[in-house]
Structure formats: structure tokens, C-alpha cells
């Protein structure tokens, strides 16, 4: 049985909205509103949903880049919140991030060698060992040590993302949070980066949280999937649960938009009406009910609990009491 690496319980991130000369708080944006999940060693969890649903904020809160309003985050059985600066720095060696945009996430004034050297210097790797470590990292992501003397603008988008992956690997982490790692890349390059992540996971026994809006991306990476809508997880289960037997109407709509290789294959596209409600003023009851094609009479009154409908397949929907 795999070791439990990360546990998140009832995580909430609410941003105050201030107004007036006195900066009085007039409301709160509920970006993440009661999210719970876990991740085992060597496992990949995909967090998917539309833009603005709270995926990225969840990842930032796990890393403590955005302070949670409430809830618990445990890494290897130890609470992450409240650690001293030195202990947080030590923990950050084991928790790294791959950013979405390979263009803005790299300092254009630094060479690749300098970019990869920064985390090694911060965490005290001996100067004599850095050059060898940087060459090793570049080779592992499909680049050459000679390319380390170049600047980011001299690389393609896919190569820049490889540099970002190398930077995330620099300190031998156990957990990597990949925030939309291929969304800014051409389709032909996306498959190469996904395959690279899979190979690195097998070699280094990495655990991933992959944040994406496209279910087709996480299909090839993830063991389990959590579907988020308006700050909450509405369905979670294994890859097979989500792709072969989706329960929540929102998950069904997302899957209906995934392209299929055969253009003549019969399919039913589910078009959701309206816009995603504001997290500043979410709807009462089930927050999906204004757009749900299967809305019941009491959906606008009572918020559904996340219940186990089949051996770890959890759904928050009044269709499944």
C-alpha cells in the first residue's frame, strides 16, 4: 500500500473585498470553499474545471503561496500551516511547482544556468556541485548542458516549459504541482511534455497534482480526478470512474466537450446555459443549479453533500442521495 503524502481537509480561501476610504470589508470572494482530498506517494491527482473555479488557488494554498482562510494541509503527516520560516524552507524542497506560462515564469535577464542555479544556491548546495546538477537536470528534460548558457528568449515554448520542469526537479522534490503545464503550448508539443512528465514520475517516484481545464489532458496523466465548480469539489474518483461513469451533470458536460479521434463517432454535446456565477455571491443550495440541465425542485435550497456512491467514487449532487 502506498504511503499517504498529502492530506487536505476542508480548505477554504476567501479574499476580502474592500470599499471606501476606510477600506471596509463589504464581502468575500469564496475562491476555495471547503475542499478536501488526499494524495498518495507516486500518485497523480488531476484537478479540473472551468476557469475561475478555484483550481489554481487550491494549488497555491497547498504550497502556502496563498495563505488559507481555514482548513488543514498535511504533508507527510505534518501540518504545513504555522511552520517557522526555516522549517517552511526545508519543506519547500519537497514541494515544487510547474507554472502555466513558460514565457513569463522564467527571468528573461538570466541564463538557463542561472535560473537553475538559484534554488540550488538558496537551499545550500555546494557551489562545486551545482554545475554537475544543472547539466544532469537539462539532460533529464531533453536539453543539452550547452543550452544552459542561453537566455529564455532563445528557446521555443516547449523548450521553456522543459526548463521550468528542470527547475521544479532541482531539489529532488516528492510533490510537484503542475498548474496547466501544457495549456500554453501547441497541440503537437503537449504530448511531448505529458510523456516527459510520465517518464520523470516513473524515474524519480514523483507525486503530481495536475491542474487543468481540459479533461483530455489529465486523461493521460492521472490516477484520480477531482472536478471543481465554483470553489467546491463536485465529483472525485479514479480515472475510470470519471471517464467511464460520470455522475455529476457538470462532469458530464465537461466530458461531452472532449474531442474524439473519429469525427463520425456519435456523441451528444451538453451545452450549459448562462455564465459561471460570481464566487462573491454564489447561488444558494447547490451552486450549479442555475446551469444544471437536471435541476430538481430542492436543488436551489439545500447544498448537496459529497457522498460515496460506489467504492470511493464521490459525488455532490441531489440525484444521488
PDB file of C-alpha atoms in Angstrom:
ATOM      1  CA  UNK A   1       0.000   0.000   0.000  1.00  0.00           C
ATOM      2  CA  UNK A   2       1.302   3.470  -0.943  1.00  0.00           C
ATOM      3  CA  UNK A   3       2.235   5.949   1.761  1.00  0.00           C
ATOM      4  CA  UNK A   4      -0.098   8.929   2.254  1.00  0.00           C
ATOM      5  CA  UNK A   5       1.829  12.010   1.125  1.00  0.00           C
ATOM      6  CA  UNK A   6      -0.669  14.880   1.257  1.00  0.00           C
ATOM      7  CA  UNK A   7      -3.963  15.371   3.068  1.00  0.00           C
ATOM      8  CA  UNK A   8      -6.184  18.428   2.588  1.00  0.00           C
ATOM      9  CA  UNK A   9      -9.220  18.890   4.845  1.00  0.00           C
ATOM     10  CA  UNK A  10     -11.960  21.483   4.417  1.00  0.00           C
ATOM     11  CA  UNK A  11      -9.630  24.001   2.759  1.00  0.00           C
ATOM     12  CA  UNK A  12     -11.045  27.499   2.327  1.00  0.00           C
ATOM     13  CA  UNK A  13      -9.524  30.570   0.731  1.00  0.00           C
ATOM     14  CA  UNK A  14     -11.718  33.677   0.981  1.00  0.00           C
ATOM     15  CA  UNK A  15     -10.463  37.025  -0.289  1.00  0.00           C
ATOM     16  CA  UNK A  16     -11.918  40.144   1.352  1.00  0.00           C
ATOM     17  CA  UNK A  17     -13.492  42.777  -0.888  1.00  0.00           C
ATOM     18  CA  UNK A  18     -12.834  46.257   0.471  1.00  0.00           C
ATOM     19  CA  UNK A  19     -14.545  49.516  -0.368  1.00  0.00           C
ATOM     20  CA  UNK A  20     -14.410  53.174   0.603  1.00  0.00           C
ATOM     21  CA  UNK A  21     -11.817  55.423   2.219  1.00  0.00           C
ATOM     22  CA  UNK A  22     -11.683  53.238   5.308  1.00  0.00           C
ATOM     23  CA  UNK A  23     -11.218  50.072   3.249  1.00  0.00           C
ATOM     24  CA  UNK A  24     -14.205  48.492   4.913  1.00  0.00           C
ATOM     25  CA  UNK A  25     -14.765  44.818   4.079  1.00  0.00           C
ATOM     26  CA  UNK A  26     -18.052  44.568   2.172  1.00  0.00           C
ATOM     27  CA  UNK A  27     -17.879  40.943   1.070  1.00  0.00           C
ATOM     28  CA  UNK A  28     -15.672  37.939   0.482  1.00  0.00           C
ATOM     29  CA  UNK A  29     -14.740  36.111  -2.705  1.00  0.00           C
ATOM     30  CA  UNK A  30     -15.016  32.410  -1.881  1.00  0.00           C
ATOM     31  CA  UNK A  31     -12.318  31.197  -4.267  1.00  0.00           C
ATOM     32  CA  UNK A  32     -11.958  27.846  -2.461  1.00  0.00           C
ATOM     33  CA  UNK A  33     -14.830  26.847  -0.209  1.00  0.00           C
ATOM     34  CA  UNK A  34     -14.412  23.589   1.694  1.00  0.00           C
ATOM     35  CA  UNK A  35     -12.159  21.397  -0.462  1.00  0.00           C
ATOM     36  CA  UNK A  36     -10.879  18.037   0.824  1.00  0.00           C
ATOM     37  CA  UNK A  37      -8.695  15.452  -0.930  1.00  0.00           C
ATOM     38  CA  UNK A  38      -5.613  13.287  -0.450  1.00  0.00           C
ATOM     39  CA  UNK A  39      -2.622  12.158  -2.484  1.00  0.00           C
ATOM     40  CA  UNK A  40      -0.500   9.033  -2.057  1.00  0.00           C
ATOM     41  CA  UNK A  41       3.179   8.629  -2.857  1.00  0.00           C
ATOM     42  CA  UNK A  42       3.723   8.097  -6.593  1.00  0.00           C
ATOM     43  CA  UNK A  43       0.129   9.019  -7.451  1.00  0.00           C
ATOM     44  CA  UNK A  44      -1.232  11.698  -9.791  1.00  0.00           C
ATOM     45  CA  UNK A  45      -4.374  13.648  -8.934  1.00  0.00           C
ATOM     46  CA  UNK A  46      -5.985  15.829 -11.577  1.00  0.00           C
ATOM     47  CA  UNK A  47      -7.989  18.888 -10.529  1.00  0.00           C
ATOM     48  CA  UNK A  48     -10.185  20.056 -13.409  1.00  0.00           C
ATOM     49  CA  UNK A  49     -12.838  22.661 -14.027  1.00  0.00           C
ATOM     50  CA  UNK A  50     -13.628  25.877 -15.866  1.00  0.00           C
ATOM     51  CA  UNK A  51     -11.527  28.999 -15.473  1.00  0.00           C
ATOM     52  CA  UNK A  52     -12.256  30.722 -12.175  1.00  0.00           C
ATOM     53  CA  UNK A  53     -13.402  27.605 -10.315  1.00  0.00           C
ATOM     54  CA  UNK A  54     -10.561  27.791  -7.760  1.00  0.00           C
ATOM     55  CA  UNK A  55      -8.131  25.193  -9.128  1.00  0.00           C
ATOM     56  CA  UNK A  56      -5.019  27.354  -9.132  1.00  0.00           C
ATOM     57  CA  UNK A  57      -5.863  28.932  -5.770  1.00  0.00           C
ATOM     58  CA  UNK A  58      -6.160  25.429  -4.304  1.00  0.00           C
ATOM     59  CA  UNK A  59      -2.680  24.564  -5.543  1.00  0.00           C
ATOM     60  CA  UNK A  60      -1.240  27.822  -4.209  1.00  0.00           C
ATOM     61  CA  UNK A  61      -2.858  27.235  -0.814  1.00  0.00           C
ATOM     62  CA  UNK A  62      -1.367  23.725  -0.607  1.00  0.00           C
ATOM     63  CA  UNK A  63       2.069  25.278  -1.167  1.00  0.00           C
ATOM     64  CA  UNK A  64       1.248  28.140   1.234  1.00  0.00           C
ATOM     65  CA  UNK A  65       1.903  30.655  -1.533  1.00  0.00           C
ATOM     66  CA  UNK A  66      -1.631  31.868  -0.781  1.00  0.00           C
ATOM     67  CA  UNK A  67      -2.489  31.644   2.941  1.00  0.00           C
ATOM     68  CA  UNK A  68      -5.641  29.569   3.558  1.00  0.00           C
ATOM     69  CA  UNK A  69      -8.513  31.196   5.399  1.00  0.00           C
ATOM     70  CA  UNK A  70      -9.186  27.918   7.217  1.00  0.00           C
ATOM     71  CA  UNK A  71      -8.736  24.194   6.849  1.00  0.00           C
ATOM     72  CA  UNK A  72      -5.796  21.840   7.197  1.00  0.00           C
ATOM     73  CA  UNK A  73      -2.953  20.853   4.871  1.00  0.00           C
ATOM     74  CA  UNK A  74      -0.723  17.989   6.000  1.00  0.00           C
ATOM     75  CA  UNK A  75       2.392  16.917   4.114  1.00  0.00           C
ATOM     76  CA  UNK A  76       3.818  13.542   5.179  1.00  0.00           C
ATOM     77  CA  UNK A  77       1.649  13.725   8.276  1.00  0.00           C
ATOM     78  CA  UNK A  78       2.901  17.162   9.364  1.00  0.00           C
ATOM     79  CA  UNK A  79       0.770  20.329   9.293  1.00  0.00           C
ATOM     80  CA  UNK A  80       2.089  22.867   6.794  1.00  0.00           C
ATOM     81  CA  UNK A  81       0.416  25.974   8.227  1.00  0.00           C
ATOM     82  CA  UNK A  82       2.169  27.771  11.057  1.00  0.00           C
ATOM     83  CA  UNK A  83       5.675  26.489  10.324  1.00  0.00           C
ATOM     84  CA  UNK A  84       8.603  28.776  11.035  1.00  0.00           C
ATOM     85  CA  UNK A  85      10.397  30.317   8.089  1.00  0.00           C
ATOM     86  CA  UNK A  86      13.314  27.885   8.306  1.00  0.00           C
ATOM     87  CA  UNK A  87      11.064  24.824   8.580  1.00  0.00           C
ATOM     88  CA  UNK A  88       8.902  26.032   5.700  1.00  0.00           C
ATOM     89  CA  UNK A  89      12.010  26.463   3.561  1.00  0.00           C
ATOM     90  CA  UNK A  90      13.041  22.889   4.347  1.00  0.00           C
ATOM     91  CA  UNK A  91       9.569  21.612   3.457  1.00  0.00           C
ATOM     92  CA  UNK A  92       9.571  23.556   0.200  1.00  0.00           C
ATOM     93  CA  UNK A  93      12.465  21.415  -1.017  1.00  0.00           C
ATOM     94  CA  UNK A  94       9.926  18.604  -1.229  1.00  0.00           C
ATOM     95  CA  UNK A  95       7.024  20.607  -2.696  1.00  0.00           C
ATOM     96  CA  UNK A  96       7.611  22.337  -6.029  1.00  0.00           C
ATOM     97  CA  UNK A  97       5.513  23.888  -8.804  1.00  0.00           C
ATOM     98  CA  UNK A  98       5.467  23.997 -12.608  1.00  0.00           C
ATOM     99  CA  UNK A  99       3.841  27.213 -13.763  1.00  0.00           C
ATOM    100  CA  UNK A 100       1.349  27.590 -16.579  1.00  0.00           C
ATOM    101  CA  UNK A 101       3.106  30.176 -18.722  1.00  0.00           C
ATOM    102  CA  UNK A 102       6.597  29.139 -19.867  1.00  0.00           C
ATOM    103  CA  UNK A 103       7.165  32.663 -21.184  1.00  0.00           C
ATOM    104  CA  UNK A 104       6.575  34.758 -18.057  1.00  0.00           C
ATOM    105  CA  UNK A 105       7.731  32.219 -15.444  1.00  0.00           C
ATOM    106  CA  UNK A 106      11.414  32.467 -16.477  1.00  0.00           C
ATOM    107  CA  UNK A 107      13.507  35.574 -15.803  1.00  0.00           C
ATOM    108  CA  UNK A 108      14.496  36.917 -19.250  1.00  0.00           C
ATOM    109  CA  UNK A 109      17.635  38.571 -17.829  1.00  0.00           C
ATOM    110  CA  UNK A 110      19.147  35.313 -16.574  1.00  0.00           C
ATOM    111  CA  UNK A 111      20.696  32.434 -18.465  1.00  0.00           C
ATOM    112  CA  UNK A 112      19.215  28.978 -18.009  1.00  0.00           C
ATOM    113  CA  UNK A 113      22.213  28.013 -15.874  1.00  0.00           C
ATOM    114  CA  UNK A 114      21.492  30.947 -13.533  1.00  0.00           C
ATOM    115  CA  UNK A 115      17.772  30.117 -13.389  1.00  0.00           C
ATOM    116  CA  UNK A 116      18.507  26.531 -12.376  1.00  0.00           C
ATOM    117  CA  UNK A 117      21.289  27.583 -10.017  1.00  0.00           C
ATOM    118  CA  UNK A 118      19.048  29.871  -7.929  1.00  0.00           C
ATOM    119  CA  UNK A 119      17.123  27.154  -6.000  1.00  0.00           C
ATOM    120  CA  UNK A 120      20.338  25.180  -5.505  1.00  0.00           C
ATOM    121  CA  UNK A 121      22.029  28.250  -4.001  1.00  0.00           C
ATOM    122  CA  UNK A 122      19.059  29.150  -1.795  1.00  0.00           C
ATOM    123  CA  UNK A 123      18.956  25.659  -0.337  1.00  0.00           C
ATOM    124  CA  UNK A 124      22.687  25.441   0.241  1.00  0.00           C
ATOM    125  CA  UNK A 125      24.028  23.073  -2.412  1.00  0.00           C
ATOM    126  CA  UNK A 126      27.821  23.389  -2.552  1.00  0.00           C
ATOM    127  CA  UNK A 127      28.982  25.607  -5.461  1.00  0.00           C
ATOM    128  CA  UNK A 128      31.221  22.851  -6.769  1.00  0.00           C
ATOM    129  CA  UNK A 129      28.240  20.537  -7.175  1.00  0.00           C
ATOM    130  CA  UNK A 130      25.894  22.952  -8.931  1.00  0.00           C
ATOM    131  CA  UNK A 131      27.314  22.696 -12.458  1.00  0.00           C
ATOM    132  CA  UNK A 132      27.022  18.927 -12.470  1.00  0.00           C
ATOM    133  CA  UNK A 133      23.499  19.049 -11.067  1.00  0.00           C
ATOM    134  CA  UNK A 134      22.394  21.600 -13.692  1.00  0.00           C
ATOM    135  CA  UNK A 135      23.832  19.505 -16.538  1.00  0.00           C
ATOM    136  CA  UNK A 136      22.046  16.439 -15.149  1.00  0.00           C
ATOM    137  CA  UNK A 137      18.711  18.297 -14.961  1.00  0.00           C
ATOM    138  CA  UNK A 138      18.963  19.634 -18.521  1.00  0.00           C
ATOM    139  CA  UNK A 139      19.679  16.188 -19.898  1.00  0.00           C
ATOM    140  CA  UNK A 140      16.754  14.688 -17.977  1.00  0.00           C
ATOM    141  CA  UNK A 141      14.292  17.114 -19.591  1.00  0.00           C
ATOM    142  CA  UNK A 142      15.631  16.619 -23.120  1.00  0.00           C
ATOM    143  CA  UNK A 143      18.030  19.576 -23.390  1.00  0.00           C
ATOM    144  CA  UNK A 144      21.823  19.736 -23.519  1.00  0.00           C
ATOM    145  CA  UNK A 145      24.246  21.245 -20.988  1.00  0.00           C
ATOM    146  CA  UNK A 146      25.472  23.631 -23.696  1.00  0.00           C
ATOM    147  CA  UNK A 147      21.993  25.153 -23.919  1.00  0.00           C
ATOM    148  CA  UNK A 148      22.340  26.260 -20.304  1.00  0.00           C
ATOM    149  CA  UNK A 149      24.361  29.266 -21.474  1.00  0.00           C
ATOM    150  CA  UNK A 150      21.420  30.638 -23.453  1.00  0.00           C
ATOM    151  CA  UNK A 151      18.642  33.024 -22.396  1.00  0.00           C
ATOM    152  CA  UNK A 152      14.936  32.093 -22.295  1.00  0.00           C
ATOM    153  CA  UNK A 153      14.050  34.087 -25.420  1.00  0.00           C
ATOM    154  CA  UNK A 154      16.308  31.776 -27.453  1.00  0.00           C
ATOM    155  CA  UNK A 155      14.043  28.775 -26.787  1.00  0.00           C
ATOM    156  CA  UNK A 156      10.649  27.664 -28.089  1.00  0.00           C
ATOM    157  CA  UNK A 157       7.628  27.434 -25.805  1.00  0.00           C
ATOM    158  CA  UNK A 158       8.042  23.695 -25.352  1.00  0.00           C
ATOM    159  CA  UNK A 159      11.732  24.065 -24.517  1.00  0.00           C
ATOM    160  CA  UNK A 160      10.953  26.797 -21.983  1.00  0.00           C
ATOM    161  CA  UNK A 161       8.472  24.502 -20.268  1.00  0.00           C
ATOM    162  CA  UNK A 162      11.193  21.844 -20.133  1.00  0.00           C
ATOM    163  CA  UNK A 163      13.377  24.404 -18.342  1.00  0.00           C
ATOM    164  CA  UNK A 164      10.519  25.049 -15.911  1.00  0.00           C
ATOM    165  CA  UNK A 165      10.258  21.305 -15.265  1.00  0.00           C
ATOM    166  CA  UNK A 166      14.018  21.107 -14.679  1.00  0.00           C
ATOM    167  CA  UNK A 167      13.758  23.938 -12.140  1.00  0.00           C
ATOM    168  CA  UNK A 168      10.976  22.078 -10.317  1.00  0.00           C
ATOM    169  CA  UNK A 169      13.159  18.947 -10.197  1.00  0.00           C
ATOM    170  CA  UNK A 170      16.267  20.753  -8.977  1.00  0.00           C
ATOM    171  CA  UNK A 171      15.841  19.965  -5.262  1.00  0.00           C
ATOM    172  CA  UNK A 172      14.622  16.350  -5.595  1.00  0.00           C
ATOM    173  CA  UNK A 173      11.008  17.063  -4.531  1.00  0.00           C
ATOM    174  CA  UNK A 174       8.417  14.440  -3.744  1.00  0.00           C
ATOM    175  CA  UNK A 175       5.395  16.516  -4.773  1.00  0.00           C
ATOM    176  CA  UNK A 176       5.069  18.676  -7.883  1.00  0.00           C
ATOM    177  CA  UNK A 177       2.002  20.805  -8.548  1.00  0.00           C
ATOM    178  CA  UNK A 178       1.712  21.348 -12.308  1.00  0.00           C
ATOM    179  CA  UNK A 179      -0.573  24.311 -12.990  1.00  0.00           C
ATOM    180  CA  UNK A 180      -1.926  23.992 -16.545  1.00  0.00           C
ATOM    181  CA  UNK A 181       1.502  22.713 -17.692  1.00  0.00           C
ATOM    182  CA  UNK A 182       0.612  22.368 -21.387  1.00  0.00           C
ATOM    183  CA  UNK A 183      -2.235  24.848 -21.967  1.00  0.00           C
ATOM    184  CA  UNK A 184       0.099  27.488 -23.476  1.00  0.00           C
ATOM    185  CA  UNK A 185       1.706  25.018 -25.909  1.00  0.00           C
ATOM    186  CA  UNK A 186       0.856  23.786 -29.386  1.00  0.00           C
ATOM    187  CA  UNK A 187      -1.036  20.510 -29.520  1.00  0.00           C
ATOM    188  CA  UNK A 188       1.940  18.774 -31.150  1.00  0.00           C
ATOM    189  CA  UNK A 189       4.169  19.808 -28.227  1.00  0.00           C
ATOM    190  CA  UNK A 190       1.642  18.998 -25.499  1.00  0.00           C
ATOM    191  CA  UNK A 191       2.035  15.247 -25.981  1.00  0.00           C
ATOM    192  CA  UNK A 192       5.827  15.528 -25.657  1.00  0.00           C
ATOM    193  CA  UNK A 193       5.574  17.380 -22.336  1.00  0.00           C
ATOM    194  CA  UNK A 194       2.953  14.959 -20.997  1.00  0.00           C
ATOM    195  CA  UNK A 195       5.156  11.989 -21.915  1.00  0.00           C
ATOM    196  CA  UNK A 196       8.133  13.700 -20.272  1.00  0.00           C
ATOM    197  CA  UNK A 197       6.175  14.164 -17.028  1.00  0.00           C
ATOM    198  CA  UNK A 198       5.144  10.498 -17.079  1.00  0.00           C
ATOM    199  CA  UNK A 199       8.751   9.348 -17.612  1.00  0.00           C
ATOM    200  CA  UNK A 200      10.093  11.599 -14.849  1.00  0.00           C
ATOM    201  CA  UNK A 201       7.437  10.367 -12.432  1.00  0.00           C
ATOM    202  CA  UNK A 202       8.458   6.752 -13.013  1.00  0.00           C
ATOM    203  CA  UNK A 203      12.170   7.513 -12.665  1.00  0.00           C
ATOM    204  CA  UNK A 204      12.037   9.739  -9.582  1.00  0.00           C
ATOM    205  CA  UNK A 205       8.907   8.362  -7.865  1.00  0.00           C
ATOM    206  CA  UNK A 206       7.207  11.750  -8.034  1.00  0.00           C
ATOM    207  CA  UNK A 207       3.669  12.588  -6.974  1.00  0.00           C
ATOM    208  CA  UNK A 208       1.757  15.099  -9.068  1.00  0.00           C
ATOM    209  CA  UNK A 209      -1.224  17.372  -8.687  1.00  0.00           C
ATOM    210  CA  UNK A 210      -2.107  18.367 -12.250  1.00  0.00           C
ATOM    211  CA  UNK A 211      -4.380  21.396 -12.596  1.00  0.00           C
ATOM    212  CA  UNK A 212      -6.199  21.650 -15.915  1.00  0.00           C
ATOM    213  CA  UNK A 213      -9.392  22.862 -17.541  1.00  0.00           C
ATOM    214  CA  UNK A 214      -9.201  20.155 -20.211  1.00  0.00           C
ATOM    215  CA  UNK A 215     -10.191  16.624 -19.236  1.00  0.00           C
ATOM    216  CA  UNK A 216      -8.362  15.331 -22.316  1.00  0.00           C
ATOM    217  CA  UNK A 217      -5.047  16.454 -20.779  1.00  0.00           C
ATOM    218  CA  UNK A 218      -5.440  14.747 -17.411  1.00  0.00           C
ATOM    219  CA  UNK A 219      -6.719  11.588 -19.110  1.00  0.00           C
ATOM    220  CA  UNK A 220      -3.149  10.538 -19.916  1.00  0.00           C
ATOM    221  CA  UNK A 221      -1.594  11.589 -16.626  1.00  0.00           C
ATOM    222  CA  UNK A 222      -3.906  10.970 -13.707  1.00  0.00           C
ATOM    223  CA  UNK A 223      -4.794   8.061 -11.464  1.00  0.00           C
ATOM    224  CA  UNK A 224      -7.627  10.010  -9.829  1.00  0.00           C
ATOM    225  CA  UNK A 225      -9.573  13.110 -10.824  1.00  0.00           C
ATOM    226  CA  UNK A 226     -11.336  15.802  -8.778  1.00  0.00           C
ATOM    227  CA  UNK A 227     -13.816  18.020 -10.633  1.00  0.00           C
ATOM    228  CA  UNK A 228     -14.207  21.534  -9.202  1.00  0.00           C
ATOM    229  CA  UNK A 229     -17.006  24.032  -9.699  1.00  0.00           C
ATOM    230  CA  UNK A 230     -17.181  27.447  -8.044  1.00  0.00           C
ATOM    231  CA  UNK A 231     -14.739  26.645  -5.251  1.00  0.00           C
ATOM    232  CA  UNK A 232     -16.036  23.162  -4.405  1.00  0.00           C
ATOM    233  CA  UNK A 233     -15.286  19.598  -5.488  1.00  0.00           C
ATOM    234  CA  UNK A 234     -18.445  18.204  -7.074  1.00  0.00           C
ATOM    235  CA  UNK A 235     -17.111  14.784  -8.088  1.00  0.00           C
ATOM    236  CA  UNK A 236     -13.979  12.762  -7.462  1.00  0.00           C
ATOM    237  CA  UNK A 237     -12.911   9.236  -8.240  1.00  0.00           C
ATOM    238  CA  UNK A 238     -10.496   7.121 -10.221  1.00  0.00           C
ATOM    239  CA  UNK A 239      -9.720   7.840 -13.838  1.00  0.00           C
ATOM    240  CA  UNK A 240     -12.111   5.029 -14.808  1.00  0.00           C
ATOM    241  CA  UNK A 241     -14.893   6.391 -12.565  1.00  0.00           C
ATOM    242  CA  UNK A 242     -14.789   9.857 -14.091  1.00  0.00           C
ATOM    243  CA  UNK A 243     -14.298   8.955 -17.738  1.00  0.00           C
ATOM    244  CA  UNK A 244     -16.453   5.847 -17.993  1.00  0.00           C
ATOM    245  CA  UNK A 245     -19.212   6.580 -15.494  1.00  0.00           C
ATOM    246  CA  UNK A 246     -19.518  10.322 -14.768  1.00  0.00           C
ATOM    247  CA  UNK A 247     -22.288  11.057 -12.273  1.00  0.00           C
ATOM    248  CA  UNK A 248     -22.454  14.817 -11.808  1.00  0.00           C
ATOM    249  CA  UNK A 249     -24.160  16.809 -14.603  1.00  0.00           C
ATOM    250  CA  UNK A 250     -21.213  19.227 -14.646  1.00  0.00           C
ATOM    251  CA  UNK A 251     -18.716  16.394 -15.187  1.00  0.00           C
ATOM    252  CA  UNK A 252     -20.921  15.006 -17.949  1.00  0.00           C
ATOM    253  CA  UNK A 253     -20.917  18.406 -19.664  1.00  0.00           C
ATOM    254  CA  UNK A 254     -17.126  18.698 -19.442  1.00  0.00           C
ATOM    255  CA  UNK A 255     -16.641  15.217 -20.896  1.00  0.00           C
ATOM    256  CA  UNK A 256     -19.060  15.906 -23.733  1.00  0.00           C
ATOM    257  CA  UNK A 257     -16.707  18.693 -24.892  1.00  0.00           C
ATOM    258  CA  UNK A 258     -13.628  16.450 -25.117  1.00  0.00           C
ATOM    259  CA  UNK A 259     -12.632  15.931 -28.793  1.00  0.00           C
ATOM    260  CA  UNK A 260     -12.748  12.367 -30.118  1.00  0.00           C
ATOM    261  CA  UNK A 261     -10.422  10.951 -32.813  1.00  0.00           C
ATOM    262  CA  UNK A 262     -13.275   9.745 -35.039  1.00  0.00           C
ATOM    263  CA  UNK A 263     -15.309  12.689 -36.386  1.00  0.00           C
ATOM    264  CA  UNK A 264     -18.122  10.300 -37.381  1.00  0.00           C
ATOM    265  CA  UNK A 265     -18.441   8.844 -33.893  1.00  0.00           C
ATOM    266  CA  UNK A 266     -21.889   9.543 -32.416  1.00  0.00           C
ATOM    267  CA  UNK A 267     -21.783  11.935 -29.469  1.00  0.00           C
ATOM    268  CA  UNK A 268     -24.099  14.178 -27.526  1.00  0.00           C
ATOM    269  CA  UNK A 269     -22.683  17.598 -26.662  1.00  0.00           C
ATOM    270  CA  UNK A 270     -24.141  19.103 -23.490  1.00  0.00           C
ATOM    271  CA  UNK A 271     -24.284  22.889 -23.687  1.00  0.00           C
ATOM    272  CA  UNK A 272     -24.533  24.624 -20.331  1.00  0.00           C
ATOM    273  CA  UNK A 273     -26.624  27.766 -20.232  1.00  0.00           C
ATOM    274  CA  UNK A 274     -25.583  31.031 -18.603  1.00  0.00           C
ATOM    275  CA  UNK A 275     -22.270  32.062 -17.098  1.00  0.00           C
ATOM    276  CA  UNK A 276     -20.412  30.768 -14.067  1.00  0.00           C
ATOM    277  CA  UNK A 277     -21.864  32.642 -11.048  1.00  0.00           C
ATOM    278  CA  UNK A 278     -19.628  35.024  -9.130  1.00  0.00           C
ATOM    279  CA  UNK A 279     -17.784  33.497  -6.155  1.00  0.00           C
ATOM    280  CA  UNK A 280     -18.517  36.789  -4.399  1.00  0.00           C
ATOM    281  CA  UNK A 281     -22.208  35.906  -4.332  1.00  0.00           C
ATOM    282  CA  UNK A 282     -22.656  32.181  -5.063  1.00  0.00           C
ATOM    283  CA  UNK A 283     -26.168  30.782  -5.561  1.00  0.00           C
ATOM    284  CA  UNK A 284     -27.961  29.232  -2.562  1.00  0.00           C
ATOM    285  CA  UNK A 285     -28.255  25.471  -2.300  1.00  0.00           C
ATOM    286  CA  UNK A 286     -26.323  23.638  -5.000  1.00  0.00           C
ATOM    287  CA  UNK A 287     -24.189  26.293  -6.653  1.00  0.00           C
ATOM    288  CA  UNK A 288     -24.520  24.530 -10.012  1.00  0.00           C
ATOM    289  CA  UNK A 289     -28.321  24.587 -10.094  1.00  0.00           C
ATOM    290  CA  UNK A 290     -28.707  27.783 -12.240  1.00  0.00           C
ATOM    291  CA  UNK A 291     -26.924  25.987 -15.127  1.00  0.00           C
ATOM    292  CA  UNK A 292     -27.869  22.367 -14.416  1.00  0.00           C
ATOM    293  CA  UNK A 293     -29.961  20.575 -17.083  1.00  0.00           C
ATOM    294  CA  UNK A 294     -31.167  18.084 -14.439  1.00  0.00           C
ATOM    295  CA  UNK A 295     -32.053  20.547 -11.670  1.00  0.00           C
ATOM    296  CA  UNK A 296     -34.565  19.274  -9.114  1.00  0.00           C
ATOM    297  CA  UNK A 297     -37.033  21.320  -7.107  1.00  0.00           C
ATOM    298  CA  UNK A 298     -34.960  21.400  -3.925  1.00  0.00           C
ATOM    299  CA  UNK A 299     -31.558  21.989  -5.574  1.00  0.00           C
ATOM    300  CA  UNK A 300     -31.838  25.742  -5.034  1.00  0.00           C
ATOM    301  CA  UNK A 301     -32.496  25.270  -1.304  1.00  0.00           C
ATOM    302  CA  UNK A 302     -30.138  22.596   0.069  1.00  0.00           C
ATOM    303  CA  UNK A 303     -26.432  22.188  -0.626  1.00  0.00           C
ATOM    304  CA  UNK A 304     -25.638  18.557  -1.531  1.00  0.00           C
ATOM    305  CA  UNK A 305     -23.009  16.691   0.473  1.00  0.00           C
ATOM    306  CA  UNK A 306     -20.141  14.858  -1.199  1.00  0.00           C
ATOM    307  CA  UNK A 307     -21.257  11.232  -0.798  1.00  0.00           C
ATOM    308  CA  UNK A 308     -19.696   7.925  -1.786  1.00  0.00           C
ATOM    309  CA  UNK A 309     -21.856   6.344  -4.489  1.00  0.00           C
ATOM    310  CA  UNK A 310     -19.540   3.479  -5.395  1.00  0.00           C
ATOM    311  CA  UNK A 311     -16.252   2.428  -3.735  1.00  0.00           C
ATOM    312  CA  UNK A 312     -14.547   5.786  -3.490  1.00  0.00           C
ATOM    313  CA  UNK A 313     -16.469   7.486  -6.297  1.00  0.00           C
ATOM    314  CA  UNK A 314     -17.807  10.621  -4.554  1.00  0.00           C
ATOM    315  CA  UNK A 315     -20.458  12.949  -5.949  1.00  0.00           C
ATOM    316  CA  UNK A 316     -22.096  16.122  -4.580  1.00  0.00           C
ATOM    317  CA  UNK A 317     -25.495  16.018  -6.279  1.00  0.00           C
ATOM    318  CA  UNK A 318     -29.096  15.612  -5.132  1.00  0.00           C
ATOM    319  CA  UNK A 319     -29.571  12.985  -7.854  1.00  0.00           C
ATOM    320  CA  UNK A 320     -27.568  10.611  -5.632  1.00  0.00           C
ATOM    321  CA  UNK A 321     -28.906  10.770  -2.049  1.00  0.00           C
TER     322      UNK A 321
END
